[in-house]
Amino acid sequence: MSQKPDFRAFEDWRVDDLAWVQLGFYDQDTKLTVAQKKVVEKNAKLLLDRDKWSAHVQAFEEQLALIKNEEERSQTRARYQIRFDHHTFPDHKANFFGFHFPCSVSFSGATFGKGSVMFSRATFGDGTVSFSGTTFGERVVRFHGAIFGDGDVWFSGAKFGKGGGSFYGVTFGDGDVWFVGAKFNGGGVSFKDATFGDGNVLFDNIKLIETPVSFEDTKVAGNFFVRDITFPKGANFQRASVKGTADFSGNTFHEVPDFRDTVFARPPEVARMEVVPYAFTFMTPWWKGESDEAAKYRKLKAMALAANDHEKDGEFFAYEMLAKRGHEKGSKSRFALFINWLYFTLSNFGQSYWRPFLWMVFSFFSFFVIYALNAAPFLKPSELSTFARWHSLSNTVPFLGSLSRFAPSPNDHKTSFDLAFNKIADKDGPVDLLITLGIFQNFFGHILLFLLLLGLRNKFRLK
């Protein structure tokens, strides 16, 4: 005859006892009842004694093992949860390295005192794990190699001190993982080599104070949402992989994020993403050595292009062109630097139509003055204004002069411009100089017209 399981020693872990259901599993604010406080204090005292905790957890698992039916065993496990809600742990007493938590567990609203908080190599059974509203101390919080089951994991509203948080090599199950509104006050936060299951991974409205973030080599089987966060320091997503939907919209990066070699199964969302422009000077020195920022912007451009976000595509292309100056092959010579600078100055690398238009206006007025000064000794004031205006306009706007020649006019008709130009020639004026200046202005006008049309095309995606 098989032995029946006996869970009388674990009544404090029952879900339906002591109004835990009314409290809620993620409640960060509601005060505990006297009975609930006693349960929390009892659980905390047990947790702080490694040997007693291990023996108690082992006894719980042994009783579960007596249930042969896997579905029934899973349902029984789900009826238990370990609560540490709103408990204040003593200083330097938070080393839970390798601990096993056999069912749902809640540290919601708990406070850890001075010293490091260690959950490295800890294992969590199937069920929800909540650190919502938990306040960690000023030292580092480590979850190195921790393994979570298939329940949801909550760090929403958690507060990390200056030591930061390390989730290196953590394995999350197929539940959702929430870091909504969490706060990191320095020290860095790393999910390097972490693995997320098929659930939704949500990092939303996180507050980072002088805190770099790393998702290097992270693997996400589900959806990955990193949204509406200001990154004051570096953000590293190198070699990460996302099989579901990836959304990076609304983020602000004060340093260019690193998405190199990141693999997305679907085009990631980059709408409203703000990335710091590359720091530009007139002639970025080519002796500064190698820089990888151009490659980072290039990856951002590819992400925007994949998502058909043409505005961001153009923005990141412009940053890439600035960042490659003096650092990449073909961009180090003085001539290449000058062309790069000229392309930026005239049109922001084809992203602006206002710049070439304003340069055309500048060209018209500048050459108008030059033509007027050279023709003044040979023409009357009324003739001078007409000559300088038309000569500058026809060279500023390419093809305008050619089009005027094909306009209907009487036989042998000469325009006032032609008459003025002939008058300058008859008086041995500087005709050659005026023609040469016109050729130069016309060549410059062709370039500006091309850049104007390119800017319009890029802005409105004209074909």
PDB file of C-alpha atoms in Angstrom, residues 107-273:
ATOM      1  CA  PHE A 107       9.702  38.854  -1.511  1.00  0.00           C
ATOM      2  CA  SER A 108       7.299  41.641  -2.486  1.00  0.00           C
ATOM      3  CA  GLY A 109       8.052  44.819  -0.557  1.00  0.00           C
ATOM      4  CA  ALA A 110      10.863  43.158   1.379  1.00  0.00           C
ATOM      5  CA  THR A 111      13.963  45.105   2.413  1.00  0.00           C
ATOM      6  CA  PHE A 112      17.510  43.773   2.503  1.00  0.00           C
ATOM      7  CA  GLY A 113      19.946  45.616   4.720  1.00  0.00           C
ATOM      8  CA  LYS A 114      23.632  46.288   4.286  1.00  0.00           C
ATOM      9  CA  GLY A 115      25.821  43.811   2.493  1.00  0.00           C
ATOM     10  CA  SER A 116      25.525  41.826  -0.719  1.00  0.00           C
ATOM     11  CA  VAL A 117      22.396  39.886  -1.620  1.00  0.00           C
ATOM     12  CA  MET A 118      23.230  36.467  -3.006  1.00  0.00           C
ATOM     13  CA  PHE A 119      20.820  34.238  -4.922  1.00  0.00           C
ATOM     14  CA  SER A 120      23.500  32.711  -7.148  1.00  0.00           C
ATOM     15  CA  ARG A 121      22.813  29.103  -8.146  1.00  0.00           C
ATOM     16  CA  ALA A 122      19.442  29.280  -6.436  1.00  0.00           C
ATOM     17  CA  THR A 123      16.683  27.219  -8.007  1.00  0.00           C
ATOM     18  CA  PHE A 124      13.025  28.159  -8.062  1.00  0.00           C
ATOM     19  CA  GLY A 125      10.288  25.627  -8.661  1.00  0.00           C
ATOM     20  CA  ASP A 126       7.405  26.154 -11.065  1.00  0.00           C
ATOM     21  CA  GLY A 127       5.261  29.015  -9.865  1.00  0.00           C
ATOM     22  CA  THR A 128       5.425  32.753  -9.585  1.00  0.00           C
ATOM     23  CA  VAL A 129       8.519  34.399  -8.119  1.00  0.00           C
ATOM     24  CA  SER A 130       8.046  37.981  -6.993  1.00  0.00           C
ATOM     25  CA  PHE A 131      10.608  40.590  -6.001  1.00  0.00           C
ATOM     26  CA  SER A 132       8.144  43.392  -6.757  1.00  0.00           C
ATOM     27  CA  GLY A 133       8.925  46.479  -4.728  1.00  0.00           C
ATOM     28  CA  THR A 134      11.875  44.779  -3.044  1.00  0.00           C
ATOM     29  CA  THR A 135      14.556  47.141  -1.762  1.00  0.00           C
ATOM     30  CA  PHE A 136      18.067  45.778  -2.022  1.00  0.00           C
ATOM     31  CA  GLY A 137      21.021  47.285  -0.184  1.00  0.00           C
ATOM     32  CA  GLU A 138      23.882  49.314  -1.583  1.00  0.00           C
ATOM     33  CA  ARG A 139      25.992  46.259  -2.368  1.00  0.00           C
ATOM     34  CA  VAL A 140      25.745  44.065  -5.458  1.00  0.00           C
ATOM     35  CA  VAL A 141      22.759  41.759  -5.955  1.00  0.00           C
ATOM     36  CA  ARG A 142      23.782  38.469  -7.568  1.00  0.00           C
ATOM     37  CA  PHE A 143      21.608  35.888  -9.288  1.00  0.00           C
ATOM     38  CA  HIS A 144      24.506  34.191 -11.104  1.00  0.00           C
ATOM     39  CA  GLY A 145      23.369  30.920 -12.614  1.00  0.00           C
ATOM     40  CA  ALA A 146      19.999  30.972 -10.862  1.00  0.00           C
ATOM     41  CA  ILE A 147      17.291  28.816 -12.419  1.00  0.00           C
ATOM     42  CA  PHE A 148      13.646  29.871 -12.432  1.00  0.00           C
ATOM     43  CA  GLY A 149      10.756  27.547 -13.194  1.00  0.00           C
ATOM     44  CA  ASP A 150       7.928  28.116 -15.645  1.00  0.00           C
ATOM     45  CA  GLY A 151       6.048  30.677 -13.576  1.00  0.00           C
ATOM     46  CA  ASP A 152       6.120  34.442 -13.944  1.00  0.00           C
ATOM     47  CA  VAL A 153       9.073  36.342 -12.467  1.00  0.00           C
ATOM     48  CA  TRP A 154       8.472  39.855 -11.171  1.00  0.00           C
ATOM     49  CA  PHE A 155      11.022  42.560 -10.352  1.00  0.00           C
ATOM     50  CA  SER A 156       8.583  45.395 -10.983  1.00  0.00           C
ATOM     51  CA  GLY A 157       9.331  48.404  -8.792  1.00  0.00           C
ATOM     52  CA  ALA A 158      12.396  46.729  -7.276  1.00  0.00           C
ATOM     53  CA  LYS A 159      15.152  49.076  -6.091  1.00  0.00           C
ATOM     54  CA  PHE A 160      18.800  48.179  -6.586  1.00  0.00           C
ATOM     55  CA  GLY A 161      21.551  50.115  -4.832  1.00  0.00           C
ATOM     56  CA  LYS A 162      24.906  51.328  -6.083  1.00  0.00           C
ATOM     57  CA  GLY A 163      26.218  47.788  -6.301  1.00  0.00           C
ATOM     58  CA  GLY A 164      23.913  47.064  -9.214  1.00  0.00           C
ATOM     59  CA  GLY A 165      22.460  43.729 -10.210  1.00  0.00           C
ATOM     60  CA  SER A 166      24.063  40.744 -11.904  1.00  0.00           C
ATOM     61  CA  PHE A 167      21.912  38.116 -13.610  1.00  0.00           C
ATOM     62  CA  TYR A 168      24.799  36.461 -15.401  1.00  0.00           C
ATOM     63  CA  GLY A 169      23.855  33.081 -16.828  1.00  0.00           C
ATOM     64  CA  VAL A 170      20.365  33.108 -15.304  1.00  0.00           C
ATOM     65  CA  THR A 171      17.814  30.719 -16.803  1.00  0.00           C
ATOM     66  CA  PHE A 172      14.206  31.879 -16.838  1.00  0.00           C
ATOM     67  CA  GLY A 173      11.348  29.514 -17.628  1.00  0.00           C
ATOM     68  CA  ASP A 174       8.424  30.019 -19.981  1.00  0.00           C
ATOM     69  CA  GLY A 175       6.592  32.522 -17.808  1.00  0.00           C
ATOM     70  CA  ASP A 176       6.638  36.289 -18.214  1.00  0.00           C
ATOM     71  CA  VAL A 177       9.576  38.254 -16.796  1.00  0.00           C
ATOM     72  CA  TRP A 178       8.740  41.782 -15.641  1.00  0.00           C
ATOM     73  CA  PHE A 179      11.155  44.581 -14.748  1.00  0.00           C
ATOM     74  CA  VAL A 180       8.595  47.376 -15.027  1.00  0.00           C
ATOM     75  CA  GLY A 181       9.542  50.507 -13.086  1.00  0.00           C
ATOM     76  CA  ALA A 182      12.598  48.927 -11.463  1.00  0.00           C
ATOM     77  CA  LYS A 183      15.326  51.328 -10.349  1.00  0.00           C
ATOM     78  CA  PHE A 184      19.100  50.829 -10.580  1.00  0.00           C
ATOM     79  CA  ASN A 185      21.235  53.378  -8.771  1.00  0.00           C
ATOM     80  CA  GLY A 186      24.602  52.636 -10.369  1.00  0.00           C
ATOM     81  CA  GLY A 187      26.957  49.690 -10.459  1.00  0.00           C
ATOM     82  CA  GLY A 188      25.607  48.265 -13.689  1.00  0.00           C
ATOM     83  CA  VAL A 189      23.078  45.601 -14.499  1.00  0.00           C
ATOM     84  CA  SER A 190      24.030  42.547 -16.534  1.00  0.00           C
ATOM     85  CA  PHE A 191      22.025  39.759 -18.159  1.00  0.00           C
ATOM     86  CA  LYS A 192      25.035  38.382 -20.000  1.00  0.00           C
ATOM     87  CA  ASP A 193      24.446  34.790 -21.149  1.00  0.00           C
ATOM     88  CA  ALA A 194      20.956  34.820 -19.635  1.00  0.00           C
ATOM     89  CA  THR A 195      18.263  32.638 -21.194  1.00  0.00           C
ATOM     90  CA  PHE A 196      14.593  33.592 -21.330  1.00  0.00           C
ATOM     91  CA  GLY A 197      11.809  31.154 -22.189  1.00  0.00           C
ATOM     92  CA  ASP A 198       8.726  31.537 -24.343  1.00  0.00           C
ATOM     93  CA  GLY A 199       7.040  34.205 -22.233  1.00  0.00           C
ATOM     94  CA  ASN A 200       7.112  37.971 -22.576  1.00  0.00           C
ATOM     95  CA  VAL A 201      10.228  39.735 -21.303  1.00  0.00           C
ATOM     96  CA  LEU A 202       9.323  43.292 -20.365  1.00  0.00           C
ATOM     97  CA  PHE A 203      11.776  46.019 -19.367  1.00  0.00           C
ATOM     98  CA  ASP A 204       9.618  49.123 -19.288  1.00  0.00           C
ATOM     99  CA  ASN A 205      10.139  52.544 -17.680  1.00  0.00           C
ATOM    100  CA  ILE A 206      13.192  51.363 -15.781  1.00  0.00           C
ATOM    101  CA  LYS A 207      15.164  54.091 -14.037  1.00  0.00           C
ATOM    102  CA  LEU A 208      18.913  53.843 -14.587  1.00  0.00           C
ATOM    103  CA  ILE A 209      21.123  56.223 -12.651  1.00  0.00           C
ATOM    104  CA  GLU A 210      24.661  56.159 -14.058  1.00  0.00           C
ATOM    105  CA  THR A 211      24.087  52.484 -14.791  1.00  0.00           C
ATOM    106  CA  PRO A 212      25.366  50.579 -17.844  1.00  0.00           C
ATOM    107  CA  VAL A 213      23.250  47.670 -19.048  1.00  0.00           C
ATOM    108  CA  SER A 214      24.347  44.457 -20.731  1.00  0.00           C
ATOM    109  CA  PHE A 215      22.259  41.852 -22.560  1.00  0.00           C
ATOM    110  CA  GLU A 216      25.338  40.425 -24.230  1.00  0.00           C
ATOM    111  CA  ASP A 217      24.805  36.857 -25.535  1.00  0.00           C
ATOM    112  CA  THR A 218      21.285  36.810 -24.086  1.00  0.00           C
ATOM    113  CA  LYS A 219      18.867  34.327 -25.644  1.00  0.00           C
ATOM    114  CA  VAL A 220      15.144  35.150 -25.716  1.00  0.00           C
ATOM    115  CA  ALA A 221      12.744  32.504 -26.996  1.00  0.00           C
ATOM    116  CA  GLY A 222       9.663  34.712 -26.609  1.00  0.00           C
ATOM    117  CA  ASN A 223       8.972  38.426 -27.011  1.00  0.00           C
ATOM    118  CA  PHE A 224      11.502  41.016 -25.848  1.00  0.00           C
ATOM    119  CA  PHE A 225      10.246  44.481 -24.919  1.00  0.00           C
ATOM    120  CA  VAL A 226      12.762  47.127 -23.832  1.00  0.00           C
ATOM    121  CA  ARG A 227      10.809  50.381 -23.944  1.00  0.00           C
ATOM    122  CA  ASP A 228      10.684  53.964 -22.671  1.00  0.00           C
ATOM    123  CA  ILE A 229      14.002  53.773 -20.833  1.00  0.00           C
ATOM    124  CA  THR A 230      16.735  56.378 -20.652  1.00  0.00           C
ATOM    125  CA  PHE A 231      20.154  54.725 -20.830  1.00  0.00           C
ATOM    126  CA  PRO A 232      22.697  57.152 -19.347  1.00  0.00           C
ATOM    127  CA  LYS A 233      25.598  54.758 -19.902  1.00  0.00           C
ATOM    128  CA  GLY A 234      26.387  52.008 -22.379  1.00  0.00           C
ATOM    129  CA  ALA A 235      23.791  49.464 -23.513  1.00  0.00           C
ATOM    130  CA  ASN A 236      25.251  46.230 -24.869  1.00  0.00           C
ATOM    131  CA  PHE A 237      23.063  43.791 -26.839  1.00  0.00           C
ATOM    132  CA  GLN A 238      25.905  42.120 -28.721  1.00  0.00           C
ATOM    133  CA  ARG A 239      25.195  38.606 -30.012  1.00  0.00           C
ATOM    134  CA  ALA A 240      21.779  38.518 -28.349  1.00  0.00           C
ATOM    135  CA  SER A 241      19.066  36.532 -30.127  1.00  0.00           C
ATOM    136  CA  VAL A 242      15.303  37.075 -30.056  1.00  0.00           C
ATOM    137  CA  LYS A 243      12.929  34.552 -31.626  1.00  0.00           C
ATOM    138  CA  GLY A 244       9.749  36.518 -30.918  1.00  0.00           C
ATOM    139  CA  THR A 245       8.935  40.181 -31.322  1.00  0.00           C
ATOM    140  CA  ALA A 246      11.564  42.727 -30.267  1.00  0.00           C
ATOM    141  CA  ASP A 247      10.531  46.267 -29.352  1.00  0.00           C
ATOM    142  CA  PHE A 248      13.015  49.032 -28.470  1.00  0.00           C
ATOM    143  CA  SER A 249      10.668  51.960 -29.041  1.00  0.00           C
ATOM    144  CA  GLY A 250      10.796  55.116 -26.972  1.00  0.00           C
ATOM    145  CA  ASN A 251      14.264  54.509 -25.547  1.00  0.00           C
ATOM    146  CA  THR A 252      16.854  57.257 -25.183  1.00  0.00           C
ATOM    147  CA  PHE A 253      20.515  56.252 -25.434  1.00  0.00           C
ATOM    148  CA  HIS A 254      23.130  58.733 -24.210  1.00  0.00           C
ATOM    149  CA  GLU A 255      25.797  56.427 -25.632  1.00  0.00           C
ATOM    150  CA  VAL A 256      25.352  54.575 -28.909  1.00  0.00           C
ATOM    151  CA  PRO A 257      23.964  51.099 -28.090  1.00  0.00           C
ATOM    152  CA  ASP A 258      25.766  48.025 -29.358  1.00  0.00           C
ATOM    153  CA  PHE A 259      23.506  45.657 -31.327  1.00  0.00           C
ATOM    154  CA  ARG A 260      26.292  44.119 -33.412  1.00  0.00           C
ATOM    155  CA  ASP A 261      25.731  40.461 -34.314  1.00  0.00           C
ATOM    156  CA  THR A 262      22.315  40.544 -32.646  1.00  0.00           C
ATOM    157  CA  VAL A 263      19.877  38.189 -34.374  1.00  0.00           C
ATOM    158  CA  PHE A 264      16.172  39.012 -34.656  1.00  0.00           C
ATOM    159  CA  ALA A 265      13.686  36.524 -36.066  1.00  0.00           C
ATOM    160  CA  ARG A 266      11.423  39.484 -36.921  1.00  0.00           C
ATOM    161  CA  PRO A 267      12.299  43.104 -37.672  1.00  0.00           C
ATOM    162  CA  PRO A 268      12.610  44.950 -34.344  1.00  0.00           C
ATOM    163  CA  GLU A 269      10.604  48.074 -33.568  1.00  0.00           C
ATOM    164  CA  VAL A 270      12.770  51.207 -33.228  1.00  0.00           C
ATOM    165  CA  ALA A 271      10.117  53.942 -33.356  1.00  0.00           C
ATOM    166  CA  ARG A 272      10.804  56.991 -31.162  1.00  0.00           C
ATOM    167  CA  MET A 273      14.241  55.635 -30.330  1.00  0.00           C
TER     168      MET A 273
END
